[in-house]
Amino acid sequence: MSEEKSAAPQHFIRQIISDDLAAKKYSSIVTRFPPEPNGYLHIGHAKAICIDFGMAKEFGGRCHLRMDDTNPAKEEMEYIKSIEADVRWLGFDWGDHFFYASDFFGKMYEFAESLIRRDKAYVCEVPQDDWKEYRGVPTRPGKESPFRNRPVAESLDLFGQMRDGKIEEGKMCLRAKIDMASPNIHLRDPVIYRILHEEHPHTGNKWCVYPMYDFAHPLEDAFEGVTHSLCTIEFEVHRPLYDWVIENLEGVAVRPHQYEFARLDLTYTVMSKRKLLELVETKLVNGWNDPRMPTLSGLRRRGYTPAAIRNFVDIVGVTKFVSLTDVALLEHCLREDLNKIAQRRMAVLKPLKVTIENAAEIPDTITGHNNPEDESAGTRAIPFSSELFIEQEDFMEVPPPKYFRLTPGGSVRIRNAGFLTCLRVEKNSAGEVTNVICKWSPPTTEMKVKATIHWVSAKHARQVEVRLYDRLFTVEKPDGAEQDFKTFLNPHSLEVTKAFVEPSLADAKPGEKFQFERIAYFVADEFDSQPGAPVFNRTVTLKEAWAKTAKK
Ligand code: ATP
Ligand code: MG
């Protein structure tokens, strides 16, 4: 094993693949990521992507990207394009191995016919309303359909008529003949084909019958030569049917196996595509890529990095135990990455004017380190002047105990630029402090202070729009309760405001990430930033403050 491999945390899927390769069960491994193109990918999908593509990459195999379009739905090219972009953004590549499940409709149909010929499938006419009664419950066997033993030739003929559009929707279906007494309901003669008189985005009107997921999925895997079909735990009970399909498929060169892992579930987040779509359609968020959405496009726009997400998935690990992961862990991984890569800048959100009295002594510019964590990020010149903005909360006329920032008569260090000592204040008619008159001392001064505050030069600062994003929901499990998940939307999940920023930030490129010192990480919005006029999205605060205050 290479060093890289042994450094990765061990998990059961990695173990299985490694054992299979050691036993020469396969010459190389093939996995797949099979999204249904009916929505945007979210952080849960990222887990599946990192596992599917990650395992293939680690073991020198390949991973296919497959659009699971067995359900004829409206052409959603937008979804397909977004899926491709998101998988690439996460750092993975499928090469030439892009598939549509519908590519295999012909072969699936032939296989279904061959099952009928071998008396392993039959056309059933039991009305849908009665299915439940026939199916039974796990502890009680089901009842055989009266059509179960109809002649093979009759089923073949009817299946042909179904295909040709001669039978009404719901009147008939094709069922696998397995075992009506099986304790596994999925094996009680499951429906494998249904009639749908619908146009399909890729196959048009060619088909009036469409395969069910449980039938189609193993076939897609087999036809593509997938070796390890990795999916989420809810498919565990479907595995016997998966195996039945594969066992009955003749001429499979490589037999695919299905392995299940726990899906990712995050606090303060909803992950169901249906619910995310609802948020988009009811305009409770500004589209699928709203920076508050758990979609990959939303996270990207929020300022998340692929490295942070991949690292998060690694830390969460791969197990079979379904659990709720604290979103704070995702945020922690993000901070760790941004701390390394984001350049530092100064910005003031709620300005308070400071006037330096000894103006003649001050320099025109000072030098700031772009990233103390990364020497190679270099330095920049920051304009300095006798009028600064500091944050309102960094000055207090009557400070509480242990307040170490600026106070009348007190001193504070200002980032990169020496010290300020407050001489006096000016107030407006309402008694509010409007100007803090200070004496400036150079950085070389011997002065004992307990805090450093940030600042911008008032006449050089640019005003930009900042969007202060916060969590979308106020409770840990917005979709766990009986109440509608929308009742838990955080009314303060977005505050749009202005900030005064150092002039160099005016040139921020869309997608560029910064730490506004002492405030938070920000990213220049991908879409709304204009040359010279960036819009900044708050990515994540510097420390985890939210959960603590929210619980109070
Ligand atoms: P739907 O709710 O529409 O069934 P889905 O979330 O299952 O959607 P798919 O497009 O079918 O979406 O998912 C593609 C793949 O991503 C599947 O293999 C699925 O198991 C995996 N996946 C989906 N959600 C999660 C999740 N929360 N954690 C891990 N994997 C997930
Ligand atoms: Mg699904």
XYZ file of C-alpha atoms and ligand atoms in Angstrom:
584
model
C 0.000 0.000 0.000
C 1.175 3.484 -0.752
C 1.638 5.983 2.047
C -1.339 7.938 0.881
C -3.577 4.917 1.252
C -2.408 3.924 4.678
C -2.953 7.496 5.892
C -6.636 7.363 4.976
C -8.979 6.167 7.722
C -9.925 2.525 7.350
C -13.563 1.699 6.655
C -15.477 -1.362 5.588
C -15.794 -0.416 1.930
C -12.091 0.313 1.614
C -11.451 -3.047 3.283
C -13.801 -4.952 0.954
C -12.275 -3.445 -2.177
C -8.779 -3.992 -0.957
C -9.583 -7.654 -0.120
C -11.285 -8.182 -3.494
C -8.271 -6.859 -5.331
C -5.878 -8.891 -3.203
C -7.935 -12.024 -3.964
C -7.841 -11.067 -7.671
C -11.625 -11.133 -7.801
C -11.448 -8.228 -10.241
C -8.566 -6.957 -12.304
C -9.619 -3.392 -11.496
C -12.581 -1.823 -9.812
C -15.433 0.146 -11.339
C -17.846 2.250 -9.284
C -20.550 4.696 -10.297
C -22.367 7.744 -8.990
C -25.973 7.555 -10.182
C -27.946 10.741 -9.475
C -31.460 11.201 -10.684
C -31.374 14.496 -12.623
C -34.352 15.919 -10.774
C -32.557 18.481 -8.634
C -29.210 19.922 -7.681
C -26.635 17.900 -5.783
C -26.288 18.576 -2.075
C -23.777 17.903 0.668
C -25.255 14.417 1.173
C -24.489 13.601 -2.445
C -20.982 14.913 -1.841
C -20.489 12.057 0.586
C -21.568 9.523 -2.034
C -19.425 11.223 -4.699
C -16.336 11.252 -2.494
C -16.823 7.567 -1.724
C -17.668 6.452 -5.272
C -15.015 8.495 -7.053
C -12.628 8.413 -4.142
C -12.484 4.612 -3.959
C -12.018 4.319 -7.730
C -9.203 6.859 -7.655
C -7.502 5.323 -4.658
C -7.511 1.826 -6.114
C -6.654 2.814 -9.672
C -10.097 1.964 -11.040
C -12.705 4.205 -12.582
C -15.992 5.761 -11.595
C -18.870 6.361 -13.973
C -21.239 9.282 -13.840
C -24.676 7.931 -14.626
C -27.854 9.931 -14.941
C -30.533 7.727 -13.498
C -33.306 8.712 -15.882
C -35.473 5.604 -15.721
C -38.379 7.851 -14.799
C -39.531 9.794 -17.826
C -39.467 13.348 -16.547
C -39.286 16.760 -18.079
C -35.988 17.475 -19.816
C -33.917 18.996 -17.067
C -30.749 19.907 -18.868
C -30.179 22.480 -16.139
C -29.940 19.689 -13.563
C -27.654 17.537 -15.698
C -25.286 20.432 -16.326
C -25.234 21.366 -12.662
C -24.500 17.768 -11.648
C -21.542 17.596 -14.018
C -20.216 20.954 -12.829
C -20.576 20.021 -9.167
C -18.818 16.658 -9.483
C -15.950 18.347 -11.336
C -15.807 21.123 -8.778
C -15.430 18.552 -6.008
C -12.331 17.396 -7.853
C -13.488 14.267 -9.652
C -13.556 13.171 -13.257
C -15.428 10.396 -15.035
C -13.392 10.590 -18.249
C -15.439 9.085 -21.088
C -17.671 7.190 -18.714
C -20.825 9.245 -18.780
C -24.048 7.265 -19.100
C -27.767 7.632 -19.088
C -29.706 4.746 -17.583
C -32.003 5.130 -20.572
C -29.096 4.090 -22.839
C -29.909 0.569 -21.689
C -33.687 0.498 -22.167
C -33.353 -1.820 -25.162
C -31.192 -4.329 -23.342
C -33.398 -4.139 -20.262
C -36.451 -4.888 -22.323
C -34.755 -7.887 -23.915
C -33.781 -9.180 -20.524
C -37.341 -8.777 -19.259
C -38.560 -10.790 -22.236
C -36.004 -13.470 -21.515
C -37.274 -13.660 -17.928
C -40.790 -14.205 -19.250
C -39.532 -16.918 -21.592
C -37.859 -18.646 -18.676
C -41.084 -18.358 -16.669
C -39.449 -15.941 -14.244
C -41.745 -13.020 -14.995
C -45.391 -12.544 -15.906
C -47.818 -9.866 -16.909
C -50.140 -9.138 -14.000
C -53.508 -7.461 -14.180
C -54.320 -7.141 -10.502
C -55.610 -3.577 -10.069
C -53.265 -1.289 -8.159
C -55.824 -0.794 -5.407
C -55.530 -4.459 -4.506
C -51.734 -4.713 -4.568
C -51.349 -4.068 -0.874
C -53.688 -6.869 0.028
C -51.865 -9.320 -2.258
C -48.459 -8.258 -1.059
C -49.142 -9.048 2.605
C -46.917 -7.941 5.461
C -43.464 -9.200 6.486
C -44.917 -11.551 9.111
C -47.672 -12.886 6.847
C -47.101 -14.316 3.364
C -48.595 -12.535 0.404
C -51.246 -13.937 -1.897
C -50.357 -15.143 -5.355
C -51.679 -13.135 -8.245
C -54.271 -15.039 -10.314
C -52.098 -14.171 -13.336
C -48.939 -15.696 -11.881
C -49.247 -18.920 -13.794
C -50.613 -17.634 -17.061
C -48.904 -19.184 -20.107
C -45.542 -17.767 -21.085
C -46.782 -17.022 -24.595
C -49.640 -14.943 -23.212
C -47.313 -12.847 -21.029
C -44.952 -12.370 -23.957
C -47.754 -11.184 -26.148
C -49.203 -8.841 -23.517
C -45.774 -7.403 -22.669
C -45.358 -6.642 -26.374
C -48.722 -4.899 -26.387
C -47.726 -2.949 -23.297
C -44.578 -1.832 -25.048
C -46.461 -0.834 -28.174
C -48.768 1.451 -26.238
C -51.852 -0.709 -26.707
C -52.582 -1.022 -23.002
C -53.759 1.738 -20.739
C -51.564 2.950 -17.886
C -52.148 1.012 -14.677
C -54.005 -1.836 -16.368
C -51.067 -4.214 -16.423
C -47.521 -4.505 -15.246
C -44.688 -6.965 -15.520
C -43.749 -8.744 -12.318
C -40.798 -10.935 -11.476
C -41.869 -14.396 -10.330
C -39.892 -14.844 -7.141
C -41.508 -15.757 -3.838
C -44.807 -14.505 -2.423
C -43.920 -15.995 0.960
C -40.525 -14.356 1.300
C -40.086 -12.427 4.544
C -38.527 -9.748 2.357
C -41.431 -7.890 0.787
C -39.216 -6.775 -2.080
C -39.027 -10.369 -3.254
C -42.785 -10.879 -3.356
C -43.111 -10.808 -7.109
C -41.949 -7.189 -7.443
C -43.154 -5.052 -10.324
C -40.293 -4.679 -12.782
C -42.007 -2.793 -15.611
C -44.921 -0.397 -15.623
C -46.825 1.326 -18.391
C -46.312 5.058 -18.751
C -47.550 6.859 -21.837
C -45.013 9.587 -21.404
C -42.363 11.081 -23.549
C -38.840 10.555 -22.274
C -36.216 13.285 -22.721
C -33.777 10.867 -24.328
C -35.814 8.097 -25.846
C -38.776 10.235 -26.902
C -41.902 8.220 -27.579
C -40.095 4.976 -28.240
C -41.210 3.399 -24.986
C -44.552 3.031 -23.309
C -43.116 0.784 -20.628
C -40.447 1.860 -18.162
C -38.370 -0.327 -15.833
C -38.627 0.069 -12.080
C -35.549 1.289 -10.216
C -34.875 -2.026 -8.444
C -34.836 -3.851 -11.746
C -32.990 -1.251 -13.749
C -30.231 -0.429 -11.320
C -28.474 -3.814 -11.150
C -28.761 -4.090 -14.923
C -27.163 -0.686 -15.462
C -24.369 -1.724 -13.129
C -23.883 -5.007 -14.959
C -24.016 -3.491 -18.448
C -21.456 -0.857 -17.479
C -19.160 -3.401 -15.838
C -19.504 -1.914 -12.353
C -17.842 -4.075 -9.703
C -18.759 -2.272 -6.485
C -22.140 -0.600 -6.498
C -22.019 1.675 -3.461
C -25.237 3.167 -2.198
C -27.017 4.382 0.890
C -28.333 2.164 3.610
C -32.022 2.339 2.662
C -31.196 0.069 -0.270
C -29.998 -2.719 1.999
C -33.389 -4.446 1.970
C -33.436 -4.187 -1.809
C -30.161 -6.068 -2.129
C -31.718 -9.577 -2.381
C -33.685 -8.344 -5.392
C -30.541 -6.747 -6.833
C -28.825 -10.122 -6.485
C -31.779 -11.975 -7.982
C -31.658 -9.793 -11.079
C -27.908 -10.313 -11.481
C -28.169 -14.063 -10.908
C -30.737 -14.323 -13.657
C -28.780 -12.244 -16.109
C -26.838 -14.397 -18.513
C -23.461 -13.566 -19.943
C -22.365 -11.037 -17.314
C -18.621 -10.679 -17.530
C -18.283 -8.955 -14.166
C -20.779 -9.554 -11.426
C -21.580 -6.311 -9.592
C -22.179 -6.311 -5.837
C -24.078 -3.745 -3.881
C -22.713 -2.332 -0.621
C -24.558 0.129 1.560
C -23.331 2.914 3.811
C -25.175 5.348 6.079
C -26.420 8.480 4.430
C -25.235 11.837 5.633
C -27.652 13.780 7.720
C -26.714 17.234 9.026
C -28.072 19.381 11.820
C -29.823 22.643 10.874
C -30.229 21.313 7.340
C -32.841 19.681 5.169
C -31.479 17.360 2.549
C -34.481 15.975 0.717
C -34.555 17.125 -2.881
C -38.293 17.522 -2.655
C -37.964 19.955 0.240
C -35.112 21.846 -1.373
C -37.205 22.187 -4.513
C -40.062 23.497 -2.395
C -37.809 26.196 -0.932
C -36.768 27.189 -4.435
C -40.266 27.148 -5.908
C -41.846 29.088 -3.065
C -38.976 31.582 -3.327
C -38.050 31.212 0.313
C -34.486 31.116 -0.974
C -33.051 32.702 -4.113
C -32.699 29.597 -6.223
C -30.848 26.302 -5.928
C -27.545 28.105 -5.561
C -28.651 30.418 -2.792
C -25.667 30.558 -0.418
C -27.881 29.262 2.401
C -28.765 26.075 0.546
C -26.934 22.809 1.341
C -26.549 22.271 -2.398
C -23.014 22.101 -3.725
C -23.689 25.140 -5.893
C -25.010 26.992 -2.833
C -22.037 25.973 -0.721
C -19.666 26.998 -3.498
C -21.317 30.387 -3.743
C -21.158 30.676 0.029
C -17.379 30.260 -0.194
C -16.958 26.584 0.646
C -13.925 24.889 -0.855
C -13.866 21.384 -2.368
C -10.963 20.502 -0.056
C -13.016 21.397 3.008
C -15.910 19.225 1.852
C -13.687 16.270 0.978
C -11.981 16.514 4.322
C -15.344 16.672 6.067
C -16.498 13.506 4.306
C -13.282 11.777 5.348
C -13.784 12.756 8.967
C -17.441 11.699 8.990
C -16.243 8.320 7.783
C -18.052 5.429 6.168
C -20.161 3.238 8.408
C -23.537 1.567 8.344
C -24.833 3.493 11.331
C -27.201 6.276 10.502
C -26.457 9.314 12.624
C -26.934 13.031 12.654
C -23.728 14.949 11.985
C -23.266 18.360 13.564
C -23.070 21.014 10.858
C -20.429 22.644 13.088
C -18.058 19.902 11.931
C -18.532 20.966 8.318
C -17.937 24.576 9.318
C -14.849 23.553 11.264
C -13.396 21.830 8.184
C -14.128 24.942 6.165
C -12.385 27.244 8.656
C -9.356 24.978 8.700
C -9.012 25.229 4.938
C -9.799 28.931 4.684
C -7.335 29.707 7.443
C -4.648 28.340 5.146
C -5.762 29.831 1.857
C -7.741 33.023 2.512
C -5.870 36.309 2.440
C -6.444 38.677 5.323
C -8.027 42.047 4.763
C -9.606 44.659 6.956
C -13.215 45.718 6.751
C -15.442 47.657 9.092
C -19.114 46.795 9.234
C -20.413 49.384 11.726
C -18.082 52.359 11.461
C -17.084 54.772 14.175
C -14.803 57.655 13.210
C -11.407 58.030 14.808
C -9.411 61.233 14.299
C -5.695 61.151 14.913
C -4.502 64.383 16.464
C -0.772 63.972 15.807
C -1.452 63.646 12.085
C 1.956 64.981 11.095
C 3.646 61.910 12.565
C 1.727 59.228 10.729
C 2.897 57.263 7.685
C 0.961 57.281 4.390
C 0.895 53.543 4.098
C 1.629 50.622 6.318
C 2.452 47.038 5.427
C 0.103 44.176 6.165
C 0.755 40.445 5.974
C -1.626 38.781 3.583
C -1.679 35.534 5.494
C 0.251 34.845 8.664
C -0.300 31.113 7.988
C 1.343 31.324 4.603
C 4.570 33.250 4.117
C 4.268 32.977 0.327
C 1.063 35.044 0.370
C 3.305 38.084 0.818
C 2.416 41.541 2.034
C 0.448 44.515 0.793
C 0.514 48.252 1.321
C -2.489 49.559 3.220
C -3.227 53.292 3.044
C -3.213 55.038 6.377
C -4.486 58.484 7.289
C -5.525 60.686 10.175
C -9.148 59.597 9.856
C -9.950 55.979 10.448
C -13.045 53.884 10.863
C -13.096 51.353 13.614
C -15.942 49.078 14.622
C -18.463 50.773 16.925
C -18.230 47.904 19.355
C -14.471 48.393 19.668
C -14.962 51.609 21.619
C -16.864 52.016 24.854
C -17.191 55.190 26.812
C -18.152 53.364 29.966
C -16.582 49.954 29.586
C -17.678 46.912 31.541
C -14.997 44.973 33.458
C -12.536 43.094 31.243
C -13.219 45.278 28.243
C -9.769 45.606 26.700
C -10.488 47.610 23.606
C -10.557 51.382 23.191
C -11.880 53.455 26.115
C -11.433 57.081 27.159
C -7.826 57.446 28.283
C -7.070 53.857 27.250
C -4.878 52.457 24.518
C -5.297 49.670 22.023
C -3.172 48.160 19.278
C -4.485 48.685 15.764
C -3.779 45.887 13.325
C -0.424 46.311 11.533
C -0.248 50.001 12.436
C 0.821 50.782 15.975
C -1.403 52.077 18.760
C -4.195 54.510 19.473
C -4.714 56.235 22.773
C -8.084 57.884 23.233
C -7.791 61.527 24.256
C -11.443 62.570 24.166
C -14.668 62.069 22.259
C -17.151 64.191 20.336
C -20.865 63.470 20.530
C -23.969 64.370 18.593
C -27.061 65.969 20.057
C -28.392 62.550 20.982
C -25.333 61.964 23.115
C -23.841 59.339 20.847
C -20.115 59.252 20.294
C -19.400 60.369 16.719
C -15.678 60.906 16.782
C -12.955 59.425 18.933
C -9.961 61.743 19.074
C -6.779 59.757 19.529
C -3.039 60.016 19.678
C -1.219 57.606 17.380
C 1.965 55.780 18.429
C 4.151 53.791 16.040
C 4.392 49.980 16.289
C 7.842 50.272 17.834
C 6.415 51.968 20.926
C 6.717 50.055 24.185
C 3.111 49.917 25.236
C 1.231 47.296 27.199
C -2.202 46.672 25.699
C -4.448 43.657 25.804
C -6.293 43.919 22.493
C -5.823 44.543 18.816
C -8.616 46.042 16.746
C -9.042 46.407 13.006
C -9.562 49.620 11.075
C -9.704 51.186 7.633
C -8.593 54.597 6.483
C -11.823 56.567 6.133
C -10.882 58.476 2.994
C -9.445 55.431 1.217
C -12.031 52.872 2.207
C -14.525 51.619 -0.358
C -18.083 50.889 0.506
C -19.298 47.513 -0.683
C -22.354 45.358 -0.217
C -21.957 42.505 2.214
C -24.441 39.699 2.686
C -24.362 38.267 6.141
C -25.581 34.722 5.748
C -26.475 32.530 8.642
C -27.974 29.078 9.039
C -31.198 28.563 7.191
C -32.969 26.819 10.066
C -33.209 27.554 13.757
C -33.480 23.983 14.990
C -31.203 20.979 14.731
C -33.743 18.764 13.007
C -36.013 20.916 10.883
C -37.570 17.953 9.140
C -37.738 15.594 12.079
C -40.820 17.094 13.678
C -44.480 16.884 12.830
C -44.551 20.567 12.021
C -43.777 21.694 8.508
C -40.027 22.159 8.121
C -40.605 25.661 6.778
C -41.841 26.863 10.152
C -38.252 26.513 11.378
C -36.733 28.828 8.796
C -34.364 31.312 10.395
C -35.799 34.804 9.767
C -32.277 36.204 10.179
C -30.547 33.900 7.736
C -29.655 36.849 5.506
C -28.856 40.434 6.416
C -27.750 42.677 3.586
C -25.600 45.578 4.686
C -22.627 47.724 3.686
C -19.057 47.587 4.827
C -16.081 49.887 4.518
C -13.199 47.842 3.150
C -9.570 48.470 2.335
C -9.245 49.661 -1.255
C -7.469 46.502 -2.433
C -10.706 44.593 -1.907
C -12.386 46.535 -4.677
C -10.458 44.360 -7.126
C -11.597 41.075 -5.606
C -12.409 38.542 -8.305
C -15.662 36.595 -8.180
C -15.083 33.539 -6.019
C -12.022 35.013 -4.294
C -11.957 34.278 -0.579
C -10.801 36.491 2.265
C -10.703 36.666 5.969
C -11.989 40.030 7.100
C -9.854 40.186 10.189
C -11.696 39.672 13.435
C -15.016 39.373 11.589
C -15.470 36.328 9.410
C -14.480 34.673 6.162
C -16.025 36.207 3.078
C -16.140 35.397 -0.611
C -16.742 37.726 -3.538
C -20.083 36.587 -4.947
C -19.737 34.587 -8.147
C -22.690 36.207 -9.847
C -23.414 39.637 -8.435
C -19.881 41.023 -8.172
C -19.023 43.597 -10.828
C -15.495 44.654 -11.803
C -14.457 47.182 -9.158
C -17.645 46.579 -7.188
C -17.546 43.220 -5.506
C -20.386 41.906 -3.361
C -19.207 39.844 -0.420
C -20.950 36.829 1.050
C -20.182 35.876 4.607
C -18.957 32.308 4.375
C -18.485 31.416 8.001
C -17.666 33.189 11.222
C -14.180 32.860 12.653
C -15.349 30.932 15.665
C -18.342 28.804 16.314
C -20.591 31.326 17.986
C -23.926 30.517 16.512
C -24.938 27.246 18.115
C -24.065 28.535 21.567
C -26.089 31.701 21.296
C -28.940 29.918 19.548
C -29.288 27.506 22.449
C -29.621 30.285 25.020
P -34.459 11.294 -3.890
O -34.797 11.883 -2.558
O -34.989 12.052 -5.058
O -34.531 9.795 -4.002
P -31.682 10.987 -3.540
O -31.183 11.948 -2.511
O -31.713 9.561 -3.285
O -32.987 11.589 -4.032
P -30.298 10.507 -6.014
O -30.134 11.450 -7.122
O -31.029 9.254 -6.263
O -30.923 11.316 -4.847
O -28.907 10.206 -5.331
C -27.766 9.801 -6.015
C -26.854 9.071 -5.079
O -26.522 9.885 -3.959
C -27.492 7.820 -4.536
O -26.579 6.760 -4.662
C -27.780 8.134 -3.105
O -27.681 6.997 -2.323
C -26.720 9.179 -2.766
N -27.203 10.067 -1.719
C -28.315 10.809 -1.733
N -28.488 11.459 -0.566
C -27.447 11.124 0.217
C -27.047 11.457 1.551
N -27.765 12.275 2.308
N -25.909 10.909 2.022
C -25.169 10.094 1.253
N -25.483 9.732 0.006
C -26.610 10.231 -0.523
Mg -32.800 8.258 -4.983
